Structure formats: structure tokens, C-alpha cells
Amino acid sequence: MSVLHAVQTEEICGLGTPPSSADGPLSRSLTFTQETGGLNILLTIDVEDSLIEEIRSVSADITVIEPENQDRIRDVIGEVDIVFGVIDPHMLEHAPRLRWIQCSAAGVDGTLSPQLAASEVILTSAKGYVGVHLAEHAMALLLALTRGIGHAVRSADWDEKWPIRNASWELLGRTMGIVGLGGTGRDLAVRASAFGMHLLAIDPEPVETPECIESCWSIDRFGDLLEQSDVVAVCAPLTPETDGMFDRDAFRRMRPHALLINVTRGRIVNEDALLEALREGWIGGAGLDVTPVEPLPSDHLLWQMDNVVITPHTAGASPERDRRTTELFCQNLKRFLANQPLLAVIDKEKGY
């Protein structure tokens, strides 16, 4: 792989090998696509060569550029039409041709800068395409709590058998309240239903509701969901409305045995309120893949609590993720070329 690798065919570029950095900022291939109405796609995430080939196969009139550092992005950003990944918001003013950014993550709170929000650049995400592994991880955290797995691993003591058995409970017949019924929330609902759980949900939008969900309410019934749930699962994106949503008042409305599961964004939960709720017994425990501050310091109180299970923001990992997001990008690229509406478009005002 060259320092700046333009993935293109000999027929399109007229080159036997990709140009190296010594050839300049890809002037020949970029000029070609500009003159013929082609598109230059900047790839800022690591993608396997086979998946890059899938992107190339969408059209003969595209060039895929893989820079290895920020300096090289600066060299080419002025000729870029599409970004697959993310770019520094300060680059936007140097990208007059940029029309669309496909983010590889579902949440865009780290991508949707004021500069991007104010621009005419379309932003799409992987929302609806990463729910499977987030939902499976949420169930893993939940089972680690209800079956005492976290306790057993920490204690490394066979004599803890009876305390663990006495504290364990079944999911069958329990109620899960899902906060945010996007792709992750829907996938979690299907899995929780398979365990025989009753399901409630809230969402700020009218959304498609799986049959397994008994009630889906508007966000103004957040308190009702908390009061009726044995498990509360955070599946919402981080927005100004959800930032700190789980505050002291929210925890006081939860059942004393209820468990909080969070696999989306840590800042949706107020850290001080969570610590107080766990210490005072307002809730029964928490399974967290995300925390308000990341990385969570090794001496943080949350690590030390027996009724808390933490994973270090790993729920988004899956060997299938790159394939799924690349397939989404290719679908959207075909739509873009055909002037059709894109999938998973972000409403910049709402943040999701």
C-alpha cells in the first residue's frame, strides 16, 4: 500500500501502478474524475481490500483514496466529493466539492460538528446496521448481573456459590423498558422477547414497533417506563435532549431491584446520580459498556461495586461490522449516483 493509495483500474487511470506520494497529490487520477464527472471518495477508516473492491465495483467513474495520515487528507480534501468515515471539522472549509459523509458508526455525536451541521453536506450513519452486536452485548451484561457471573468472576471463590444462587433471578416474566427504539432497541427487543420478557419502549419519533413490544410511548412517558420496568436498557443516541437524561429524579422512579443497561452513550447517564442510586439502593445494579467519562479511571468507584458489570466500550465490535457498513455505503453510493434518497440520513437538527 502506498502512502496515498488511489484505488483505481488501469483502464480508468491509465496507470499500471497506483501513484506514490512522489507523484504529487494524485493529480492525474483526481483530474480525470473531475473532468469526466466522476467521484473522488476519501476513505478514512480501515477497510479490507476485498471490501474496497466492492466499493470500486459500484461504478467505473469513482476513485477511492486511502490517506495514511492527516497531512495527506489535507493534500486531497479539496478534490473529494464523498467521505466514508470521518474528517476533522476544520477540513470542511477546504472541501468545496464535498457533498456527502457516510459515517461508519450509528451515533454521530462525535461527528456532527457545528461546521457540518451548518453546511449542506449530507450526513448518513450506520444507524440500523449495528444493532445486532449492541443488542447481544446488552443481553450479555444483563445476564452477567442476573446470574451472578460478574460476582463470580470478581470473587474467584467457590464459597460464593450460595450468595450468588440466592441473588440470581430469571428474565422470564420480567419487564424490560427500552429507551430509544432505533435499530439497537428493536434488535434488543427481539432477543429479550426470546427470554420471555415483557417489553415497553419510548421514542421521540413515531417508529416501527416490533410485535413483541407491548407498548411504545412518546418520550413524555419516560417516568412511566421507569416505574414499570425491572430492566431499563439505554439504546438511544446522545443528543441535547438525552444528555444527562438519567438523573437523580429518574433513578428515584426506578424499582429498587431494577437493573440499568447502557450500550450506547455514557453521557446519557449522569455519573453522580448513578453512583448515588447504586450506593443508596435506589436501583439493583448496572451493566455498562459506556460511561460518562472514557476511559474510566482504574480507581473509579464503579469498578469496585459488586452490583456493576463494566466492559470498556466494546459492544460495537463485530467481525461482521465492516462488511455491513460497507454494504450500506455501497447501497447509498448507488442511490447517490442515481439521484435517489439515501438510507440512514441524519437529521442534523435532531442529531439522529
mmCIF file of C-alpha atoms in Angstrom:
data_model
loop_
_atom_site.group_PDB
_atom_site.id
_atom_site.type_symbol
_atom_site.label_atom_id
_atom_site.label_comp_id
_atom_site.label_asym_id
_atom_site.label_seq_id
_atom_site.Cartn_x
_atom_site.Cartn_y
_atom_site.Cartn_z
ATOM 1 C CA MET A 1 0.000 0.000 0.000
ATOM 2 C CA SER A 2 1.452 3.360 -0.976
ATOM 3 C CA VAL A 3 1.463 6.341 1.346
ATOM 4 C CA LEU A 4 -1.561 7.642 -0.534
ATOM 5 C CA HIS A 5 -3.254 4.873 -2.422
ATOM 6 C CA ALA A 6 -5.740 5.708 -5.157
ATOM 7 C CA VAL A 7 -7.665 2.513 -5.782
ATOM 8 C CA GLN A 8 -8.434 2.609 -9.484
ATOM 9 C CA THR A 9 -8.177 0.383 -12.559
ATOM 10 C CA GLU A 10 -5.621 0.717 -15.345
ATOM 11 C CA GLU A 11 -8.417 1.472 -17.810
ATOM 12 C CA ILE A 12 -9.639 4.418 -15.741
ATOM 13 C CA CYS A 13 -6.363 5.882 -14.533
ATOM 14 C CA GLY A 14 -4.227 4.899 -17.454
ATOM 15 C CA LEU A 15 -1.625 3.847 -14.881
ATOM 16 C CA GLY A 16 -0.040 0.476 -14.317
ATOM 17 C CA THR A 17 0.523 1.125 -10.605
ATOM 18 C CA PRO A 18 -1.025 3.491 -8.068
ATOM 19 C CA PRO A 19 0.832 6.812 -7.836
ATOM 20 C CA SER A 20 3.069 7.259 -4.832
ATOM 21 C CA SER A 21 3.431 10.406 -2.779
ATOM 22 C CA ALA A 22 6.301 11.379 -5.072
ATOM 23 C CA ASP A 23 3.832 11.690 -7.952
ATOM 24 C CA GLY A 24 2.088 14.610 -6.234
ATOM 25 C CA PRO A 25 -1.364 14.644 -4.693
ATOM 26 C CA LEU A 26 -2.899 12.173 -7.119
ATOM 27 C CA SER A 27 -3.223 14.867 -9.762
ATOM 28 C CA ARG A 28 -3.684 12.536 -12.720
ATOM 29 C CA SER A 29 -6.448 10.349 -11.298
ATOM 30 C CA LEU A 30 -8.221 13.178 -9.498
ATOM 31 C CA THR A 31 -8.150 15.424 -12.538
ATOM 32 C CA PHE A 32 -9.535 12.567 -14.614
ATOM 33 C CA THR A 33 -12.557 12.040 -12.379
ATOM 34 C CA GLN A 34 -13.211 15.762 -12.172
ATOM 35 C CA GLU A 35 -13.103 16.217 -15.937
ATOM 36 C CA THR A 36 -15.348 13.229 -16.669
ATOM 37 C CA GLY A 37 -17.891 13.826 -13.937
ATOM 38 C CA GLY A 38 -16.561 11.016 -11.758
ATOM 39 C CA LEU A 39 -16.430 10.983 -7.986
ATOM 40 C CA ASN A 40 -13.483 11.007 -5.616
ATOM 41 C CA ILE A 41 -14.167 9.036 -2.427
ATOM 42 C CA LEU A 42 -11.972 9.620 0.618
ATOM 43 C CA LEU A 43 -11.720 6.572 2.866
ATOM 44 C CA THR A 44 -10.719 7.473 6.437
ATOM 45 C CA ILE A 45 -11.409 4.118 8.110
ATOM 46 C CA ASP A 46 -9.583 0.806 7.835
ATOM 47 C CA VAL A 47 -11.377 -1.465 5.388
ATOM 48 C CA GLU A 48 -10.212 -4.785 3.964
ATOM 49 C CA ASP A 49 -9.055 -4.812 0.361
ATOM 50 C CA SER A 50 -11.940 -7.102 -0.628
ATOM 51 C CA LEU A 51 -14.441 -4.541 0.660
ATOM 52 C CA ILE A 52 -12.653 -1.746 -1.181
ATOM 53 C CA GLU A 53 -13.096 -3.829 -4.325
ATOM 54 C CA GLU A 54 -16.838 -3.885 -3.625
ATOM 55 C CA ILE A 55 -16.846 -0.088 -3.480
ATOM 56 C CA ARG A 56 -14.902 0.101 -6.747
ATOM 57 C CA SER A 57 -17.356 -2.261 -8.417
ATOM 58 C CA VAL A 58 -20.249 0.163 -7.924
ATOM 59 C CA SER A 59 -19.108 2.389 -10.788
ATOM 60 C CA ALA A 60 -16.201 2.815 -13.171
ATOM 61 C CA ASP A 61 -16.333 6.547 -12.542
ATOM 62 C CA ILE A 62 -15.101 6.586 -8.951
ATOM 63 C CA THR A 63 -11.693 6.842 -7.358
ATOM 64 C CA VAL A 64 -11.157 5.654 -3.794
ATOM 65 C CA ILE A 65 -8.404 7.467 -1.906
ATOM 66 C CA GLU A 66 -6.791 5.986 1.212
ATOM 67 C CA PRO A 67 -4.602 8.513 3.036
ATOM 68 C CA GLU A 68 -2.421 7.221 5.842
ATOM 69 C CA ASN A 69 -2.311 10.429 7.880
ATOM 70 C CA GLN A 70 -3.992 13.802 8.348
ATOM 71 C CA ASP A 71 -1.376 15.605 6.254
ATOM 72 C CA ARG A 72 -2.318 13.538 3.228
ATOM 73 C CA ILE A 73 -6.008 14.267 3.815
ATOM 74 C CA ARG A 74 -5.169 17.963 3.596
ATOM 75 C CA ASP A 75 -3.436 17.324 0.278
ATOM 76 C CA VAL A 76 -6.549 15.868 -1.353
ATOM 77 C CA ILE A 77 -9.581 17.166 0.545
ATOM 78 C CA GLY A 78 -10.184 19.929 -1.993
ATOM 79 C CA GLU A 79 -10.883 17.310 -4.683
ATOM 80 C CA VAL A 80 -13.057 14.998 -2.555
ATOM 81 C CA ASP A 81 -16.782 14.502 -3.252
ATOM 82 C CA ILE A 82 -17.611 11.806 -0.677
ATOM 83 C CA VAL A 83 -16.096 10.720 2.641
ATOM 84 C CA PHE A 84 -16.533 7.215 4.038
ATOM 85 C CA GLY A 85 -15.566 7.615 7.695
ATOM 86 C CA VAL A 86 -14.976 10.933 9.451
ATOM 87 C CA ILE A 87 -12.902 14.047 8.889
ATOM 88 C CA ASP A 88 -11.747 16.870 11.093
ATOM 89 C CA PRO A 89 -14.475 19.543 11.059
ATOM 90 C CA HIS A 90 -11.871 22.179 10.242
ATOM 91 C CA MET A 91 -11.305 20.385 6.926
ATOM 92 C CA LEU A 92 -14.794 21.281 5.721
ATOM 93 C CA GLU A 93 -13.834 24.798 4.704
ATOM 94 C CA HIS A 94 -11.174 23.298 2.428
ATOM 95 C CA ALA A 95 -13.601 20.832 0.811
ATOM 96 C CA PRO A 96 -15.681 22.802 -1.712
ATOM 97 C CA ARG A 97 -16.692 19.653 -3.604
ATOM 98 C CA LEU A 98 -17.731 17.595 -0.580
ATOM 99 C CA ARG A 99 -21.378 16.562 -0.823
ATOM 100 C CA TRP A 100 -21.831 13.567 1.457
ATOM 101 C CA ILE A 101 -20.228 11.911 4.507
ATOM 102 C CA GLN A 102 -21.041 8.288 5.339
ATOM 103 C CA CYS A 103 -20.166 7.757 8.998
ATOM 104 C CA SER A 104 -19.273 4.180 9.928
ATOM 105 C CA ALA A 105 -20.827 4.482 13.400
ATOM 106 C CA ALA A 106 -24.501 4.656 14.336
ATOM 107 C CA GLY A 107 -24.134 7.598 16.704
ATOM 108 C CA VAL A 108 -22.887 10.854 15.215
ATOM 109 C CA ASP A 109 -22.429 12.991 18.340
ATOM 110 C CA GLY A 110 -18.669 12.951 17.729
ATOM 111 C CA THR A 111 -19.049 13.719 14.026
ATOM 112 C CA LEU A 112 -21.838 16.284 13.830
ATOM 113 C CA SER A 113 -19.803 19.408 14.473
ATOM 114 C CA PRO A 114 -21.316 22.909 14.250
ATOM 115 C CA GLN A 115 -19.478 23.342 10.948
ATOM 116 C CA LEU A 116 -21.009 20.183 9.499
ATOM 117 C CA ALA A 117 -24.459 20.967 10.885
ATOM 118 C CA ALA A 118 -24.395 24.376 9.197
ATOM 119 C CA SER A 119 -23.215 23.002 5.861
ATOM 120 C CA GLU A 120 -25.174 21.464 3.003
ATOM 121 C CA VAL A 121 -23.163 18.242 3.223
ATOM 122 C CA ILE A 122 -25.410 15.200 3.644
ATOM 123 C CA LEU A 123 -24.577 13.051 6.675
ATOM 124 C CA THR A 124 -25.536 9.390 6.851
ATOM 125 C CA SER A 125 -24.642 6.917 9.578
ATOM 126 C CA ALA A 126 -24.754 3.186 10.257
ATOM 127 C CA LYS A 127 -27.924 3.505 12.337
ATOM 128 C CA GLY A 128 -29.972 0.373 11.929
ATOM 129 C CA TYR A 129 -26.932 -1.644 10.837
ATOM 130 C CA VAL A 130 -25.038 -2.180 14.110
ATOM 131 C CA GLY A 131 -27.935 -3.200 16.338
ATOM 132 C CA VAL A 132 -27.190 -6.916 16.325
ATOM 133 C CA HIS A 133 -23.935 -6.835 18.263
ATOM 134 C CA LEU A 134 -25.040 -3.993 20.534
ATOM 135 C CA ALA A 135 -28.185 -5.936 21.420
ATOM 136 C CA GLU A 136 -26.245 -9.143 22.063
ATOM 137 C CA HIS A 137 -23.838 -7.226 24.285
ATOM 138 C CA ALA A 138 -26.726 -5.708 26.224
ATOM 139 C CA MET A 139 -28.089 -9.193 26.888
ATOM 140 C CA ALA A 140 -24.630 -10.358 27.966
ATOM 141 C CA LEU A 141 -24.379 -7.541 30.517
ATOM 142 C CA LEU A 142 -27.887 -8.276 31.746
ATOM 143 C CA LEU A 143 -27.231 -11.988 32.203
ATOM 144 C CA ALA A 144 -23.913 -11.274 33.910
ATOM 145 C CA LEU A 145 -25.930 -9.389 36.523
ATOM 146 C CA THR A 146 -28.996 -11.602 36.884
ATOM 147 C CA ARG A 147 -26.978 -14.844 37.002
ATOM 148 C CA GLY A 148 -24.210 -13.532 39.248
ATOM 149 C CA ILE A 149 -21.484 -14.005 36.644
ATOM 150 C CA GLY A 150 -19.813 -10.704 37.415
ATOM 151 C CA HIS A 151 -19.836 -11.537 41.123
ATOM 152 C CA ALA A 152 -18.338 -14.983 40.495
ATOM 153 C CA VAL A 153 -15.524 -13.694 38.292
ATOM 154 C CA ARG A 154 -14.565 -10.982 40.774
ATOM 155 C CA SER A 155 -14.683 -13.196 43.855
ATOM 156 C CA ALA A 156 -12.835 -16.221 42.430
ATOM 157 C CA ASP A 157 -14.168 -18.036 45.489
ATOM 158 C CA TRP A 158 -16.211 -21.264 45.381
ATOM 159 C CA ASP A 159 -17.736 -20.366 48.742
ATOM 160 C CA GLU A 160 -19.630 -17.560 46.988
ATOM 161 C CA LYS A 161 -21.878 -20.224 45.465
ATOM 162 C CA TRP A 162 -24.839 -19.679 47.769
ATOM 163 C CA PRO A 163 -24.800 -15.870 47.858
ATOM 164 C CA ILE A 164 -24.797 -15.941 44.060
ATOM 165 C CA ARG A 165 -27.580 -18.507 43.845
ATOM 166 C CA ASN A 166 -29.710 -16.615 46.335
ATOM 167 C CA ALA A 167 -29.331 -13.327 44.461
ATOM 168 C CA SER A 168 -29.966 -14.709 40.957
ATOM 169 C CA TRP A 169 -33.229 -14.171 39.123
ATOM 170 C CA GLU A 170 -34.885 -15.196 35.868
ATOM 171 C CA LEU A 171 -35.769 -12.942 32.966
ATOM 172 C CA LEU A 172 -38.946 -14.904 32.218
ATOM 173 C CA GLY A 173 -41.952 -12.751 33.023
ATOM 174 C CA ARG A 174 -39.884 -9.669 33.851
ATOM 175 C CA THR A 175 -40.398 -6.331 32.106
ATOM 176 C CA MET A 176 -37.733 -4.564 30.085
ATOM 177 C CA GLY A 177 -38.133 -0.887 29.271
ATOM 178 C CA ILE A 178 -36.211 0.183 26.179
ATOM 179 C CA VAL A 179 -35.209 3.828 25.849
ATOM 180 C CA GLY A 180 -34.838 4.507 22.129
ATOM 181 C CA LEU A 181 -36.417 2.213 19.572
ATOM 182 C CA GLY A 182 -33.942 2.510 16.727
ATOM 183 C CA GLY A 183 -32.032 -0.414 15.281
ATOM 184 C CA THR A 184 -30.387 -1.351 18.582
ATOM 185 C CA GLY A 185 -33.625 -1.061 20.537
ATOM 186 C CA ARG A 186 -35.536 -3.200 18.059
ATOM 187 C CA ASP A 187 -32.846 -5.886 17.949
ATOM 188 C CA LEU A 188 -32.695 -5.939 21.742
ATOM 189 C CA ALA A 189 -36.477 -6.281 21.940
ATOM 190 C CA VAL A 190 -36.410 -9.398 19.766
ATOM 191 C CA ARG A 191 -33.740 -11.000 21.947
ATOM 192 C CA ALA A 192 -35.360 -10.064 25.248
ATOM 193 C CA SER A 193 -38.669 -11.409 23.966
ATOM 194 C CA ALA A 194 -36.995 -14.755 23.285
ATOM 195 C CA PHE A 195 -36.229 -14.899 27.022
ATOM 196 C CA GLY A 196 -39.925 -14.430 27.789
ATOM 197 C CA MET A 197 -39.697 -10.813 28.886
ATOM 198 C CA HIS A 198 -42.486 -8.248 28.608
ATOM 199 C CA LEU A 199 -41.402 -5.198 26.640
ATOM 200 C CA LEU A 200 -42.112 -1.485 26.873
ATOM 201 C CA ALA A 201 -40.395 1.267 24.898
ATOM 202 C CA ILE A 202 -40.230 5.016 24.468
ATOM 203 C CA ASP A 203 -39.049 7.013 21.482
ATOM 204 C CA PRO A 204 -39.369 10.670 20.490
ATOM 205 C CA GLU A 205 -40.477 9.689 16.975
ATOM 206 C CA PRO A 206 -43.314 7.574 15.577
ATOM 207 C CA VAL A 207 -41.347 4.400 14.849
ATOM 208 C CA GLU A 208 -41.933 0.934 13.512
ATOM 209 C CA THR A 209 -42.681 -1.230 16.537
ATOM 210 C CA PRO A 210 -41.906 -4.966 16.597
ATOM 211 C CA GLU A 211 -44.864 -7.151 17.521
ATOM 212 C CA CYS A 212 -43.091 -8.309 20.669
ATOM 213 C CA ILE A 213 -43.287 -4.816 22.198
ATOM 214 C CA GLU A 214 -46.471 -4.413 24.184
ATOM 215 C CA SER A 215 -46.427 -0.604 24.310
ATOM 216 C CA CYS A 216 -44.311 2.095 22.685
ATOM 217 C CA TRP A 217 -44.844 5.534 24.193
ATOM 218 C CA SER A 218 -43.659 9.035 23.464
ATOM 219 C CA ILE A 219 -40.763 10.441 25.455
ATOM 220 C CA ASP A 220 -43.087 12.215 27.886
ATOM 221 C CA ARG A 221 -43.899 8.829 29.435
ATOM 222 C CA PHE A 222 -40.284 8.187 30.403
ATOM 223 C CA GLY A 223 -41.260 8.150 34.069
ATOM 224 C CA ASP A 224 -43.977 5.555 33.480
ATOM 225 C CA LEU A 225 -41.489 3.290 31.750
ATOM 226 C CA LEU A 226 -39.038 3.589 34.659
ATOM 227 C CA GLU A 227 -41.704 2.768 37.236
ATOM 228 C CA GLN A 228 -42.921 -0.333 35.380
ATOM 229 C CA SER A 229 -39.595 -1.900 34.353
ATOM 230 C CA ASP A 230 -37.381 -4.498 36.013
ATOM 231 C CA VAL A 231 -34.673 -3.755 33.449
ATOM 232 C CA VAL A 232 -34.119 -0.401 31.757
ATOM 233 C CA ALA A 233 -31.990 -0.510 28.607
ATOM 234 C CA VAL A 234 -30.465 2.637 27.135
ATOM 235 C CA CYS A 235 -30.488 2.308 23.339
ATOM 236 C CA ALA A 236 -30.777 5.999 22.461
ATOM 237 C CA PRO A 237 -28.281 8.277 20.714
ATOM 238 C CA LEU A 238 -26.630 11.151 22.547
ATOM 239 C CA THR A 239 -28.438 14.393 21.751
ATOM 240 C CA PRO A 240 -29.023 17.599 23.713
ATOM 241 C CA GLU A 241 -32.308 16.039 24.864
ATOM 242 C CA THR A 242 -30.793 12.750 26.076
ATOM 243 C CA ASP A 243 -27.604 14.201 27.595
ATOM 244 C CA GLY A 244 -27.942 13.516 31.343
ATOM 245 C CA MET A 245 -31.420 12.050 30.868
ATOM 246 C CA PHE A 246 -30.848 9.554 33.675
ATOM 247 C CA ASP A 247 -30.553 11.988 36.548
ATOM 248 C CA ARG A 248 -31.355 11.737 40.240
ATOM 249 C CA ASP A 249 -35.101 12.042 39.656
ATOM 250 C CA ALA A 250 -35.046 9.297 37.030
ATOM 251 C CA PHE A 251 -33.271 6.856 39.333
ATOM 252 C CA ARG A 252 -35.676 7.615 42.178
ATOM 253 C CA ARG A 253 -38.527 6.479 39.920
ATOM 254 C CA MET A 254 -36.926 3.118 39.149
ATOM 255 C CA ARG A 255 -37.715 -0.028 41.118
ATOM 256 C CA PRO A 256 -35.214 -0.853 43.888
ATOM 257 C CA HIS A 257 -34.298 -4.168 42.235
ATOM 258 C CA ALA A 258 -34.222 -2.742 38.692
ATOM 259 C CA LEU A 259 -31.114 -3.024 36.533
ATOM 260 C CA LEU A 260 -29.781 -0.342 34.197
ATOM 261 C CA ILE A 261 -28.120 -1.457 30.951
ATOM 262 C CA ASN A 262 -26.295 1.066 28.746
ATOM 263 C CA VAL A 263 -24.613 0.185 25.450
ATOM 264 C CA THR A 264 -24.919 3.449 23.511
ATOM 265 C CA ARG A 265 -23.550 6.640 25.088
ATOM 266 C CA GLY A 266 -22.266 7.128 28.622
ATOM 267 C CA ARG A 267 -23.288 10.763 28.952
ATOM 268 C CA ILE A 268 -26.965 9.831 28.763
ATOM 269 C CA VAL A 269 -26.477 8.761 32.397
ATOM 270 C CA ASN A 270 -25.445 11.337 34.992
ATOM 271 C CA GLU A 271 -22.432 9.862 36.787
ATOM 272 C CA ASP A 272 -23.093 11.342 40.236
ATOM 273 C CA ALA A 273 -26.737 10.306 40.111
ATOM 274 C CA LEU A 274 -25.792 6.756 39.094
ATOM 275 C CA LEU A 275 -23.288 6.405 41.928
ATOM 276 C CA GLU A 276 -25.829 7.677 44.441
ATOM 277 C CA ALA A 277 -28.521 5.351 43.099
ATOM 278 C CA LEU A 278 -26.218 2.336 43.415
ATOM 279 C CA ARG A 279 -24.955 3.273 46.889
ATOM 280 C CA GLU A 280 -28.395 4.104 48.279
ATOM 281 C CA GLY A 281 -30.129 1.078 46.785
ATOM 282 C CA TRP A 282 -32.455 3.067 44.549
ATOM 283 C CA ILE A 283 -31.654 0.510 41.825
ATOM 284 C CA GLY A 284 -30.338 -3.032 41.941
ATOM 285 C CA GLY A 285 -27.341 -2.718 39.653
ATOM 286 C CA ALA A 286 -25.942 -1.612 36.318
ATOM 287 C CA GLY A 287 -24.356 -3.175 33.247
ATOM 288 C CA LEU A 288 -22.316 -0.577 31.406
ATOM 289 C CA ASP A 289 -20.388 -0.708 28.165
ATOM 290 C CA VAL A 290 -20.159 3.079 28.123
ATOM 291 C CA THR A 291 -19.508 5.539 30.931
ATOM 292 C CA PRO A 292 -19.847 9.323 31.302
ATOM 293 C CA VAL A 293 -16.058 9.684 31.254
ATOM 294 C CA GLU A 294 -13.981 7.440 28.990
ATOM 295 C CA PRO A 295 -11.648 5.834 29.581
ATOM 296 C CA LEU A 296 -12.994 5.148 33.053
ATOM 297 C CA PRO A 297 -10.101 5.570 35.543
ATOM 298 C CA SER A 298 -8.924 2.291 37.067
ATOM 299 C CA ASP A 299 -9.594 3.602 40.580
ATOM 300 C CA HIS A 300 -13.144 4.723 39.812
ATOM 301 C CA LEU A 301 -15.826 3.607 42.273
ATOM 302 C CA LEU A 302 -17.873 1.927 39.542
ATOM 303 C CA TRP A 303 -15.166 -0.722 39.068
ATOM 304 C CA GLN A 304 -15.352 -1.564 42.757
ATOM 305 C CA MET A 305 -19.111 -2.089 43.054
ATOM 306 C CA ASP A 306 -20.277 -5.682 43.223
ATOM 307 C CA ASN A 307 -23.595 -4.853 41.562
ATOM 308 C CA VAL A 308 -21.962 -3.307 38.499
ATOM 309 C CA VAL A 309 -20.556 -5.041 35.412
ATOM 310 C CA ILE A 310 -18.444 -2.927 33.064
ATOM 311 C CA THR A 311 -16.930 -3.563 29.656
ATOM 312 C CA PRO A 312 -14.617 -0.951 28.092
ATOM 313 C CA HIS A 313 -16.793 0.288 25.202
ATOM 314 C CA THR A 314 -16.578 -2.984 23.295
ATOM 315 C CA ALA A 315 -20.240 -3.535 22.369
ATOM 316 C CA GLY A 316 -19.649 -2.061 18.922
ATOM 317 C CA ALA A 317 -17.209 -4.811 17.988
ATOM 318 C CA SER A 318 -18.189 -7.488 15.492
ATOM 319 C CA PRO A 319 -16.331 -9.329 12.732
ATOM 320 C CA GLU A 320 -19.341 -8.525 10.537
ATOM 321 C CA ARG A 321 -19.376 -4.792 11.177
ATOM 322 C CA ASP A 322 -17.049 -3.676 8.371
ATOM 323 C CA ARG A 323 -18.932 -5.807 5.869
ATOM 324 C CA ARG A 324 -22.313 -4.432 6.953
ATOM 325 C CA THR A 325 -21.245 -0.800 6.920
ATOM 326 C CA THR A 326 -19.513 -1.201 3.558
ATOM 327 C CA GLU A 327 -22.636 -2.821 2.124
ATOM 328 C CA LEU A 328 -24.644 0.139 3.407
ATOM 329 C CA PHE A 329 -22.150 2.549 1.856
ATOM 330 C CA CYS A 330 -22.334 0.741 -1.481
ATOM 331 C CA GLN A 331 -26.141 0.831 -1.408
ATOM 332 C CA ASN A 332 -26.043 4.528 -0.667
ATOM 333 C CA LEU A 333 -23.397 5.126 -3.320
ATOM 334 C CA LYS A 334 -25.653 3.551 -5.940
ATOM 335 C CA ARG A 335 -28.509 5.731 -4.726
ATOM 336 C CA PHE A 336 -26.290 8.810 -4.779
ATOM 337 C CA LEU A 337 -25.249 8.134 -8.366
ATOM 338 C CA ALA A 338 -28.907 7.641 -9.330
ATOM 339 C CA ASN A 339 -30.043 10.807 -7.506
ATOM 340 C CA GLN A 340 -32.187 8.719 -5.144
ATOM 341 C CA PRO A 341 -32.745 9.364 -1.405
ATOM 342 C CA LEU A 342 -30.001 7.891 0.776
ATOM 343 C CA LEU A 343 -30.502 5.420 3.614
ATOM 344 C CA ALA A 344 -29.866 6.282 7.278
ATOM 345 C CA VAL A 345 -29.755 10.033 6.720
ATOM 346 C CA ILE A 346 -29.103 12.087 9.855
ATOM 347 C CA ASP A 347 -31.428 14.945 10.712
ATOM 348 C CA LYS A 348 -28.796 17.498 11.667
ATOM 349 C CA GLU A 349 -31.150 19.469 13.885
ATOM 350 C CA LYS A 350 -32.199 16.413 15.895
ATOM 351 C CA GLY A 351 -28.800 14.708 15.867
ATOM 352 C CA TYR A 352 -30.058 11.272 14.793
#
